[in-house]
Coordinates of C-alpha atoms in Angstrom, one line a residue:
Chain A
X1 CA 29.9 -5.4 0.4
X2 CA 31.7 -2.0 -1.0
X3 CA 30.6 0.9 -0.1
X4 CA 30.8 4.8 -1.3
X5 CA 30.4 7.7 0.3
X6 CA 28.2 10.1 -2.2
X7 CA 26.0 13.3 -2.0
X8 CA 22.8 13.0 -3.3
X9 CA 19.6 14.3 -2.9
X10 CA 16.8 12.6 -1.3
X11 CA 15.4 11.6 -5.3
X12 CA 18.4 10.6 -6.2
X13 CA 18.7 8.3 -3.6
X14 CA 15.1 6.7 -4.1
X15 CA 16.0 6.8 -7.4
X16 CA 19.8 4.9 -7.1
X17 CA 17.7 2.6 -5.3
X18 CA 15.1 1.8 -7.9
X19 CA 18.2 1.4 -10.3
X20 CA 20.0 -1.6 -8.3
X21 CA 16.8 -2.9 -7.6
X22 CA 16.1 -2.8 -11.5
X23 CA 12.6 -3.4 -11.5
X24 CA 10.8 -5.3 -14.2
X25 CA 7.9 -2.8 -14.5
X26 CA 7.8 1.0 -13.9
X27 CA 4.5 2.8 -14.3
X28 CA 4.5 6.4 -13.5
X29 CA 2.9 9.6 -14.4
X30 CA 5.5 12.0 -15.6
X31 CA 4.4 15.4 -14.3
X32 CA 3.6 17.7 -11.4
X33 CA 3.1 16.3 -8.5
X34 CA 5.6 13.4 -10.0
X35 CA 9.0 15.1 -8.4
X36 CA 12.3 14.6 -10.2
X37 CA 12.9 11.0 -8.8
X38 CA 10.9 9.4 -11.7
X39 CA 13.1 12.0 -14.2
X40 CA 16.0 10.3 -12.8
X41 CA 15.1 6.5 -12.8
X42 CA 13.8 7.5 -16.4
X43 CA 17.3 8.5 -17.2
X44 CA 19.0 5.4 -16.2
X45 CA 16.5 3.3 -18.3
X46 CA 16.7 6.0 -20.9
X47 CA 21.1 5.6 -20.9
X48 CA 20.3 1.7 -21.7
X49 CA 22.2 1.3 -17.5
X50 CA 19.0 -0.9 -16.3
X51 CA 15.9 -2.9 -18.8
X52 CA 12.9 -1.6 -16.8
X53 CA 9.9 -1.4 -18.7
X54 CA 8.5 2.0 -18.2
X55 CA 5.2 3.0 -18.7
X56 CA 4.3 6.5 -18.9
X57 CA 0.7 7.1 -18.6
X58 CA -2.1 9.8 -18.3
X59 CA -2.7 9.9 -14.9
X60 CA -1.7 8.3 -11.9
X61 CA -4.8 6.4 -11.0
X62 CA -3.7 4.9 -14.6
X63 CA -0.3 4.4 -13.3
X64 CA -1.6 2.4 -10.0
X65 CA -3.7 0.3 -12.3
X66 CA -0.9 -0.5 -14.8
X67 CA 1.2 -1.4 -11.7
X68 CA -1.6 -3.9 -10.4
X69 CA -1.7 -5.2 -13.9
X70 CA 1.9 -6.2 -14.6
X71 CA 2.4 -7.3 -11.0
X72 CA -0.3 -9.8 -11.1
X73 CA 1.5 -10.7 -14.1
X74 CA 4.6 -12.0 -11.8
X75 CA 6.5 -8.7 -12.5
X76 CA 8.5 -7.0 -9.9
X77 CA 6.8 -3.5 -10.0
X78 CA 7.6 0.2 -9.0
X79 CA 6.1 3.5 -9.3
X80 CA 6.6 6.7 -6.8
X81 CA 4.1 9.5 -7.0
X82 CA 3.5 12.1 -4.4
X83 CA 0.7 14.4 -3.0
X84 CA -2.4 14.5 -5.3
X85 CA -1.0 12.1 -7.6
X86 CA -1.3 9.7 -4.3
X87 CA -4.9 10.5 -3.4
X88 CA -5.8 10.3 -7.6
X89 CA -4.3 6.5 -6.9
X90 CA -6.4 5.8 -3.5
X91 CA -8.6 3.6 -5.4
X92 CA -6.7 1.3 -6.8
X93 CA -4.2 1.1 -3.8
X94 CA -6.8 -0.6 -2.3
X95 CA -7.4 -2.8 -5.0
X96 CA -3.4 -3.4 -5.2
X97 CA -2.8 -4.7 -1.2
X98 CA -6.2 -6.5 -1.8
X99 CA -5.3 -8.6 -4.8
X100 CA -2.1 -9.1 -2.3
X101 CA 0.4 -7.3 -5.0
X102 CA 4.0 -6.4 -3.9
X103 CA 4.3 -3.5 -5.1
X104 CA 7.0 -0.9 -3.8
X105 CA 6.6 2.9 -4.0
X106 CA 8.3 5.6 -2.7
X107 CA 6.0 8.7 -1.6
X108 CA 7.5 11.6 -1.6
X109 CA 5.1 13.1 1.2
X110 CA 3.4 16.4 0.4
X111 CA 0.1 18.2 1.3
X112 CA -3.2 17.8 -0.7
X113 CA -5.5 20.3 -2.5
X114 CA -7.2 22.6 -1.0
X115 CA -6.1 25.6 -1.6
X116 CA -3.3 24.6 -4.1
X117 CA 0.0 23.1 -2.2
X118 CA 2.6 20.7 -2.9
X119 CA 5.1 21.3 0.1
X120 CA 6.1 18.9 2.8
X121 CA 3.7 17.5 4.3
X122 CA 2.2 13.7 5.7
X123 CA -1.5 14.3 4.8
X124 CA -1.3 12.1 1.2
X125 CA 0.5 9.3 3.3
X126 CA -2.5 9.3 5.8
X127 CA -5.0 9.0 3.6
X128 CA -3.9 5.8 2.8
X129 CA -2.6 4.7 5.9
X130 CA -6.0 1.9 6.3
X131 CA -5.3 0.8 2.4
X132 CA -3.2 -2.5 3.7
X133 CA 0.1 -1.2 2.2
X134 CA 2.8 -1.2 5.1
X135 CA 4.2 2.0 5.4
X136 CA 7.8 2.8 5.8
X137 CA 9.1 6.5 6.9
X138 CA 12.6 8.2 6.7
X139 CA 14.3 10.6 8.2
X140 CA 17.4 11.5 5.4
X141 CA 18.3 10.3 2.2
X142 CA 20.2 7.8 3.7
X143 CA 17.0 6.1 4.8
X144 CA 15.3 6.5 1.9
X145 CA 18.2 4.2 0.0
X146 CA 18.2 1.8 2.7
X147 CA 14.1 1.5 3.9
X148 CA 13.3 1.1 -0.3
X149 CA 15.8 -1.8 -0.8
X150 CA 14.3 -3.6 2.3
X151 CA 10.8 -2.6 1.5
X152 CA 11.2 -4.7 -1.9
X153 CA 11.9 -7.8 0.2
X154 CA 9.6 -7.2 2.6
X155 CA 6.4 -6.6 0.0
X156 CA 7.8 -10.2 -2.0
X157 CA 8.1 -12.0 1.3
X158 CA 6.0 -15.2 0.8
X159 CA 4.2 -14.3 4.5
X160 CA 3.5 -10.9 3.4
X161 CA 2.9 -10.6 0.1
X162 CA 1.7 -6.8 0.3
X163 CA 3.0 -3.2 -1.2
X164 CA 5.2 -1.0 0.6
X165 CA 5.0 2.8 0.9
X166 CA 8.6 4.3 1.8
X167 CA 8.1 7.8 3.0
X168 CA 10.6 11.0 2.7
X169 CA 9.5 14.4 3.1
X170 CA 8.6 16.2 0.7
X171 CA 11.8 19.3 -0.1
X172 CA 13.4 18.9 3.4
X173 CA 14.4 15.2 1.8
X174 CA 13.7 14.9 -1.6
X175 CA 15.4 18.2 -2.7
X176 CA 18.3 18.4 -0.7
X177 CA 21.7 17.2 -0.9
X178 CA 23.0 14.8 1.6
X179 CA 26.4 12.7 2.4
X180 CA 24.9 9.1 2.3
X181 CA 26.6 5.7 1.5
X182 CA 25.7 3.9 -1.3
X183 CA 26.5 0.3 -1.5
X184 CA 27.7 -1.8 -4.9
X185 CA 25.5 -3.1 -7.5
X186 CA 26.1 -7.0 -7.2
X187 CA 25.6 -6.9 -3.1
X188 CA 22.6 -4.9 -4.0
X189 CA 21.7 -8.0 -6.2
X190 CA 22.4 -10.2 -3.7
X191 CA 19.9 -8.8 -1.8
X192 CA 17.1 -8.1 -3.2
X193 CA 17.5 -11.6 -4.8
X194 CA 14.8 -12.2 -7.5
X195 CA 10.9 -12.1 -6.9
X196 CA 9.0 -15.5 -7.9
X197 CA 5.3 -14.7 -7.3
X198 CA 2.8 -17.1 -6.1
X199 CA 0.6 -16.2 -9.0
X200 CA 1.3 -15.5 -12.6
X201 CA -1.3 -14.6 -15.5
X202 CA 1.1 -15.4 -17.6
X203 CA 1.5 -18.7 -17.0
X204 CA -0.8 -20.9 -19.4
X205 CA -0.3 -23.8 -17.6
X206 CA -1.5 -22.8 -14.9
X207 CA -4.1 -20.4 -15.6
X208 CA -5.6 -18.0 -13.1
X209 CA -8.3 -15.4 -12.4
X210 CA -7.0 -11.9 -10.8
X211 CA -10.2 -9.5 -10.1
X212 CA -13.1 -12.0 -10.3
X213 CA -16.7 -10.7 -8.4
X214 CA -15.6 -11.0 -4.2
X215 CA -19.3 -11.2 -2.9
X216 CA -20.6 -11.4 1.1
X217 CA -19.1 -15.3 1.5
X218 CA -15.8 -15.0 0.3
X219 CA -14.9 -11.2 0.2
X220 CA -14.9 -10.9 4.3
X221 CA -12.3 -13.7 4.7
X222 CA -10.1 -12.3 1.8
X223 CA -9.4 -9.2 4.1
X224 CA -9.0 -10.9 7.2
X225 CA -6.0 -12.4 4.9
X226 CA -4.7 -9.1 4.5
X227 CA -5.1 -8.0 8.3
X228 CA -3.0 -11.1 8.8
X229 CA -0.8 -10.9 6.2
X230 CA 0.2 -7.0 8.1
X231 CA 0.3 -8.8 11.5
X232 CA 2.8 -11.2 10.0
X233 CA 4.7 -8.8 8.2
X234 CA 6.2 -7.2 11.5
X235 CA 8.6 -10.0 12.0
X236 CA 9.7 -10.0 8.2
X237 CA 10.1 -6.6 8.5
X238 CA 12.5 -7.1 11.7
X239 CA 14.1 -10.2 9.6
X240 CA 15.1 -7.7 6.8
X241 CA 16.4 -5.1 8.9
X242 CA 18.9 -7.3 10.6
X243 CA 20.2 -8.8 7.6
X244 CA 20.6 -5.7 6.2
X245 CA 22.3 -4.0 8.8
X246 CA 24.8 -7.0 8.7
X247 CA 25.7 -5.0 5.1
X248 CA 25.2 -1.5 6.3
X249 CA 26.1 -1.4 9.7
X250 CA 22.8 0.8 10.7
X251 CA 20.8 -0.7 12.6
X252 CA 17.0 -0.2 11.9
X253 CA 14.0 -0.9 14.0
X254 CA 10.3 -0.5 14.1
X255 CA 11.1 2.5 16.5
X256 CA 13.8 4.2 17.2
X257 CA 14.2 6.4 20.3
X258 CA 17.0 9.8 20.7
X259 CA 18.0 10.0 24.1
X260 CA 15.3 8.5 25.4
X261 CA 16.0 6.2 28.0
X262 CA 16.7 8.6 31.3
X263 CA 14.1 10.9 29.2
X264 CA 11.1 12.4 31.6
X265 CA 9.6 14.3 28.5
X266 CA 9.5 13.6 25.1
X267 CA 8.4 14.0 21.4
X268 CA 6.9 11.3 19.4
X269 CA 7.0 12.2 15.4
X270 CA 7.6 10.9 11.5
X271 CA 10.2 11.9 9.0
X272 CA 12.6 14.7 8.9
X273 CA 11.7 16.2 12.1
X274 CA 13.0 13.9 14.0
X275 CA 16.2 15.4 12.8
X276 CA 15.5 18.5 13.9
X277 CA 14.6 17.6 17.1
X278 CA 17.5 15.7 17.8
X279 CA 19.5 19.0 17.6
X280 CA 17.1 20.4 20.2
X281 CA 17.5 17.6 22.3
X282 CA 21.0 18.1 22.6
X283 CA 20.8 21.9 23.2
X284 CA 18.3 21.0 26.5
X285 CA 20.7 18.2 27.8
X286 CA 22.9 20.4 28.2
X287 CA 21.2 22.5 30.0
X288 CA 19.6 19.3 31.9
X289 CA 16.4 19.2 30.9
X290 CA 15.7 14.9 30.2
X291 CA 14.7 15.6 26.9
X292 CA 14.1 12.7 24.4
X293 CA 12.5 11.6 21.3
X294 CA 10.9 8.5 19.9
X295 CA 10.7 8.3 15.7
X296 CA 8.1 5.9 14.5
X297 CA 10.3 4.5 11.6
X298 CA 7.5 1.6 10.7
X299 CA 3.9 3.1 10.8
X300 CA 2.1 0.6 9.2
X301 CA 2.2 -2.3 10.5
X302 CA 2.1 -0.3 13.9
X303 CA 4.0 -1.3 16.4
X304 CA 1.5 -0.6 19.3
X305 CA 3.6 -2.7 21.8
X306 CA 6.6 -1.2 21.4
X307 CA 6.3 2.4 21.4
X308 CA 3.8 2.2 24.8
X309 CA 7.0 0.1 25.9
X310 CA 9.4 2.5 24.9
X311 CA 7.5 5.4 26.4
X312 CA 6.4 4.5 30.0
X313 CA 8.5 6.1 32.2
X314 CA 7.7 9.6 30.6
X315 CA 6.7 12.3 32.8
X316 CA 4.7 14.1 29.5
X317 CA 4.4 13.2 25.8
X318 CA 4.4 15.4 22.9
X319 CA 2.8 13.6 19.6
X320 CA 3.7 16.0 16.4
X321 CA 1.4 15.0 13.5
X322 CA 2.2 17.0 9.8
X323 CA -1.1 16.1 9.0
X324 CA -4.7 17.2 10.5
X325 CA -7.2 14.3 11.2
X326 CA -10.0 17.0 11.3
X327 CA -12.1 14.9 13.2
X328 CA -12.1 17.7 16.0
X329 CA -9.8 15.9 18.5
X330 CA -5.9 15.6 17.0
X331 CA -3.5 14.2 14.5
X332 CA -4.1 10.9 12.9
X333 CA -0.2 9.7 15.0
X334 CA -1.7 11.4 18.1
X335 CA -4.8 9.3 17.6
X336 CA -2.7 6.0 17.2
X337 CA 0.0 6.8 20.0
X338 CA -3.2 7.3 22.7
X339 CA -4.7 4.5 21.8
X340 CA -1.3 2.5 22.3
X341 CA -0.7 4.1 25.5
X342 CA -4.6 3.0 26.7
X343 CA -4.3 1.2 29.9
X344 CA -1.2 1.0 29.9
X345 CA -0.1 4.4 31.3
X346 CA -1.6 7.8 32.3
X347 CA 1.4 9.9 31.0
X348 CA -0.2 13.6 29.6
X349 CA -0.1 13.4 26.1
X350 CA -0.5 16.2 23.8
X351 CA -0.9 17.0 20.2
X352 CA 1.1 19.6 18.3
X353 CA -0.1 19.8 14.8
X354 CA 2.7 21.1 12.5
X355 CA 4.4 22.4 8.9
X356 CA 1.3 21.5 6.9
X357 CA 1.7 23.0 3.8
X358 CA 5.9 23.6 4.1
X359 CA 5.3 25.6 6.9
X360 CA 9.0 25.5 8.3
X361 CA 9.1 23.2 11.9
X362 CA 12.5 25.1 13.2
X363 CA 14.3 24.7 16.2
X364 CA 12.5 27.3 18.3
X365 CA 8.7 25.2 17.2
X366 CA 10.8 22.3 18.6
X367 CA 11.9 24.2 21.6
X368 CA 8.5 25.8 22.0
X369 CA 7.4 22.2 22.4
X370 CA 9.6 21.0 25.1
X371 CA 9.0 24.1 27.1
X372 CA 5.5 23.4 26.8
X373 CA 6.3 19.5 27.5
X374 CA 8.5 20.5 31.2
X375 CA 5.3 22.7 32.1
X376 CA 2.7 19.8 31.7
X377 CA 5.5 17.5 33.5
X378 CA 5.8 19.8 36.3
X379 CA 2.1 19.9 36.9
X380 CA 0.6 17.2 35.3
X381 CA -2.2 19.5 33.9
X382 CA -3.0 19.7 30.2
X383 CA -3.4 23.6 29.1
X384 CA -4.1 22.6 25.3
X385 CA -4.9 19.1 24.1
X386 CA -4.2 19.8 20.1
X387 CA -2.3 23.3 19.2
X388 CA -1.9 24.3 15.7
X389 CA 1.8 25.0 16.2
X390 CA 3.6 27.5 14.1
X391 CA -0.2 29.0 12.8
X392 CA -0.4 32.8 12.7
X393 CA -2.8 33.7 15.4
Chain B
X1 CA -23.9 -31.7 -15.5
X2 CA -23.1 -28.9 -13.3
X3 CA -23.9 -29.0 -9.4
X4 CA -24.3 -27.1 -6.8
X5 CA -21.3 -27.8 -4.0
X6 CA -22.6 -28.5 -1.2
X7 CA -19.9 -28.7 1.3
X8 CA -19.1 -26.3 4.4
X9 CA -17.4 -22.7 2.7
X10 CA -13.5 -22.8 3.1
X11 CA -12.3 -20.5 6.4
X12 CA -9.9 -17.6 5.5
X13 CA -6.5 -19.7 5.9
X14 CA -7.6 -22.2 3.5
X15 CA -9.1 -19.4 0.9
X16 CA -6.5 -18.5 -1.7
X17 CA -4.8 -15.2 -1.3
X18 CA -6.1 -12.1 -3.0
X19 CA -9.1 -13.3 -4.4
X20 CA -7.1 -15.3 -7.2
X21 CA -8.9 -18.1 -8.5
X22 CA -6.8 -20.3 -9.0
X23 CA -8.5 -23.3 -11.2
X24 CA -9.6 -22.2 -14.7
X25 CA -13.3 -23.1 -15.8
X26 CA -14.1 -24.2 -12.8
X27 CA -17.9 -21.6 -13.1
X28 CA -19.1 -25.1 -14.3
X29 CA -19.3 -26.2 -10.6
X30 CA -21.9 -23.2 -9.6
X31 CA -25.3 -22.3 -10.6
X32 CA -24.7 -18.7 -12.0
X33 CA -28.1 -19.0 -14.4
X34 CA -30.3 -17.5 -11.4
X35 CA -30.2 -13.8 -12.4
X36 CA -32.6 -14.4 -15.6
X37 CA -36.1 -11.6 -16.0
X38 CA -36.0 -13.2 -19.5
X39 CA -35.0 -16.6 -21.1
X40 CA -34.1 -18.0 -24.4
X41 CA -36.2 -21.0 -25.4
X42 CA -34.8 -23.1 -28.7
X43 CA -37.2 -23.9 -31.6
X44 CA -34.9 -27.5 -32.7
X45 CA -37.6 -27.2 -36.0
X46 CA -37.2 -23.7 -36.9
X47 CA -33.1 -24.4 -36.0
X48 CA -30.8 -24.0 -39.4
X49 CA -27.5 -24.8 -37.2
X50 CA -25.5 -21.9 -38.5
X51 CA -23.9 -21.3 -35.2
X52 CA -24.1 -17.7 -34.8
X53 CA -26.0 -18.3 -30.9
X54 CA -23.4 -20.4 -30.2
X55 CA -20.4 -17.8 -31.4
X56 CA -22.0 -14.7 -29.8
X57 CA -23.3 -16.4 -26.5
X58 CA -20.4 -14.7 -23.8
X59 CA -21.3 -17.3 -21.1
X60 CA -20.7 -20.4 -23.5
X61 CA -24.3 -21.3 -22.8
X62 CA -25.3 -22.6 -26.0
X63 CA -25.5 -26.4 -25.6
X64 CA -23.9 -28.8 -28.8
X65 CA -24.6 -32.3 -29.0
X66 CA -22.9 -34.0 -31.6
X67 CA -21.9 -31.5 -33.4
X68 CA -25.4 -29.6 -33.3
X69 CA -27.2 -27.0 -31.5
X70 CA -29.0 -28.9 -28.8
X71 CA -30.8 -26.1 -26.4
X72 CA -29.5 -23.6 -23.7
X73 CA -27.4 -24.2 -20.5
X74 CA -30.1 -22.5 -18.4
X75 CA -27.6 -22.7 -15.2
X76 CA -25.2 -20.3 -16.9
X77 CA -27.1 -18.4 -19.1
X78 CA -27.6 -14.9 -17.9
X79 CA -30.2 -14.0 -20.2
X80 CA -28.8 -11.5 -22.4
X81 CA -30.4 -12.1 -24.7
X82 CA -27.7 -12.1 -27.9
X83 CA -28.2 -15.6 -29.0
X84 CA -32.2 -14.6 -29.5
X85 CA -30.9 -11.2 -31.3
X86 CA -28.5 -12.8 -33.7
X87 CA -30.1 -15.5 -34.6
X88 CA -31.4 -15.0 -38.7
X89 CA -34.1 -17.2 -39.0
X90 CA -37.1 -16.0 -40.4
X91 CA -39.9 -15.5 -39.9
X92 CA -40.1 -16.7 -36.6
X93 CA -36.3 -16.8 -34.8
X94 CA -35.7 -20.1 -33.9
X95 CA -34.6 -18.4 -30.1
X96 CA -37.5 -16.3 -28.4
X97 CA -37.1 -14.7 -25.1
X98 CA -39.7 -15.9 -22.6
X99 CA -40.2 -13.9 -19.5
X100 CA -39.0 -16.4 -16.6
X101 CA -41.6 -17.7 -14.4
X102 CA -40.4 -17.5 -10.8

């Protein structure tokens, strides 16, 4: 497959995405908190360059329903929202990985209301993080083109049969300009292949119900389908990966780890960060500190096994969660990486809770964190479980 | 006509996905008439057969025999009570709602 080296911005590249992947059905709300990624794939449609159907409605809980509607249809479906547009959906995202819908949207992740915010941000993608769509994060534009083509294979699989959220942070990603490769439109094709659902309302020979009344004896082992329809997911989403690094040459995993292997201390985070971080890594190596970093690149299905593998030999481990749990104790990562780490290791593990709102994560927070990290390694004694890192005192 | 299956309740591998029902019609299997307070009882002598029960009825409960209106499919009706409400005879309907004895 050809490829091109291009500039684009984090929406642009979700949105040259959506325009090789040529959906059959858009639904989207067209304004604030919608970023400029929908004004883009709207373009495209607009310039006659793709036949998407796209269906601007009044509000995006309208948009999630018009999605769920057109892909029980048989329709290969996409929307993208953002922020409160994601948590005026949470309803019927349920609904959508319950009625087993494959569905891909990217989420361009920015804080909720209140007060006011739209900067980056992970707290919209957490609140549906138990909704039963698997959740893909990236960490550049780059990732954003590649995780959305694979997520639309990975939703359609046959095993899987559920929607996929692709993550980019909000501004850091979405608004800024990045070299990336782009790949050409007929190995694009190739790849993403063409959906054939299981069920179809519009198929009169074969009619079916989508919706009906679930009650006590039937409703219980519909979602024990969907809990195994996420545990079987993790091997189509390894299957997809490795085909499509045959095309790209990247290699993409559930995890992915920065140095980490001779690493005694180490940061665990989602997203752009991770980029950041990497920069500080190298600074410390230098100066010999074993610094590393572990990037959860697939959050939901969540690949407990892996990261408690990949993080065993660690002296101390930082977890840095862009969203607040508010349950009193940590981050909703932090939460998840303990639990995976539960009997299998007694490695200090710590919270930093970062950026919410756009508050800048820089490479002193980073540094701040390591230093913090080396202390705890040292002595093996826990100062601060959860700090609010970068807050104004 | 309709009956009750009686056979042990599918486990969730054999269920199909997503709730989708996947056989049309097939509420002719199941006793859904069971959440009735009221129900319509058919006078066949005050009866014109003009249909309008058996065009407004939303659970196709209205029972035809040859052609005719022959009484109510009390194991779907819900007991809405439209058949009893649009039905024009006069002056006595030819469908009254009873209140079910339970």
């Amino acid at each position: 497959m050809s490829k091109k080296l291009v500039a684009l911005t984090g929406n642009d590249a979700a949105a040259y995405a959506m325009k090789q992947i040529n959906p059959d059905v858009v639904a989207a709300y067209p304004i604030t908190p919608q970023t400029s990624l929908m004004e883009k794939f709207a373009q495209y449609v607009a310039d006659g360059e793709i036949d998407t159907e796209v269906v601007l409605v009044e509000s995006e809980h309208s948009a999630m329903s018009a999605c769920v509607g057109a892909s029980a249809a048989g329709a290969r479906v996409m929307t993208a929202t953002s922020s409160q547009g994601l948590a005026l959906m949470w309803e019927i995202c349920y609904i959508a990985a319950g009625y087993r819908l494959p569905i891909v949207m990217p989420l361009v992740n920015r804080a909720l209301s209140g007060p006011i915010n739209i900067h980056c941000d992970h707290s919209d993608a957490m609140g549906v993080r138990d909704s039963g769509w698997i959740q893909l994060w990236a960490e550049n534009a780059q990732e954003v083109y590649d995780n959305l083509l694979q997520a639309i294979r990975i939703a359609e699989d046959p095993s899987v049969l559920l929607p996929v959220i692709v993550n980019y942070d909000g501004f850091i990603i979405s608004h800024a300009i990045e070299n990336m490769h782009i790949y050409d439109d007929a190995g694009i094709n190739k790849f993403v292949g063409e959906y054939k659902p299981k069920y179809t309302l519009l198929d009169p020979a074969n009619p079916t119900t989508f919706g009906g009344f679930d009650l006590p004896d039937y409703y219980f082992e519909h979602r024990r389908q969907i809990a195994d329809a996420m545990t079987k997911s993790a091997k189509v989403i390894a299957d997809v990966a490795e085909e499509f690094s045959k095309i790209c040459g990247r290699e993409y995993k559930f995890i992915e780890g920065y140095r980490l292997e001779d690493a005694e201390i180490a940061i665990v985070a989602l997203g752009s960060t991770v980029g950041t971080a990497r920069a500080v890594v190298d600074e410390l190596r230098e100066k010999g500190v074993k610094a590393g970093i572990l990037k959860i690149r697939v959050f939901r299905p969540f690949p407990e096994g892996e990261i408690a593998d990949s993080l065993k030999h660690l002296k101390a481990i930082a977890v840095l969660d862009r969203a607040d749990a508010l349950n009193a104790v940590g981050g909703p990562l932090f939460d998840e990486i303990r639990a995976a780490l539960y009997r299998k290791s007694d490695i200090p593990v710590v919270n930093y809770i970062y950026g919410l709102g756009g508050r800048d994560m820089g490479l002193g927070e980073i540094n701040h964190v390591y230093a913090d990290l080396a202390g705890i390694a040292k002595t093996g004694k826990i100062k601060e479980l959860t700090t609010y890192l970068g807050v104004r005192e | 006509m309709a009956k009750t299956e009686k056979t042990k309740a599918p486990g969730w591998r054999e269920v199909p996905i997503g709730g989708v029902n996947p056989e049309a019609g097939n509420a002719v299997k199941y006793n859904s008439g069971t959440w009735r307070t009221f129900k319509p009882v058919w006078f066949n002598d005050r009866c014109t057969q003009c249909y309008l029960c058996w065009i407004n009825c939303p659970d196709v409960s209205i029972l035809i025999k040859e052609g005719k209106v022959a009484g109510i499919d009390y194991e779907h009706c819900k007991g809405c009570g439209i058949c009893a409400a649009v039905c024009p005879v006069k002056p006595k309907k030819a469908i009254e709602m009873v209140k079910e004895e339970k």
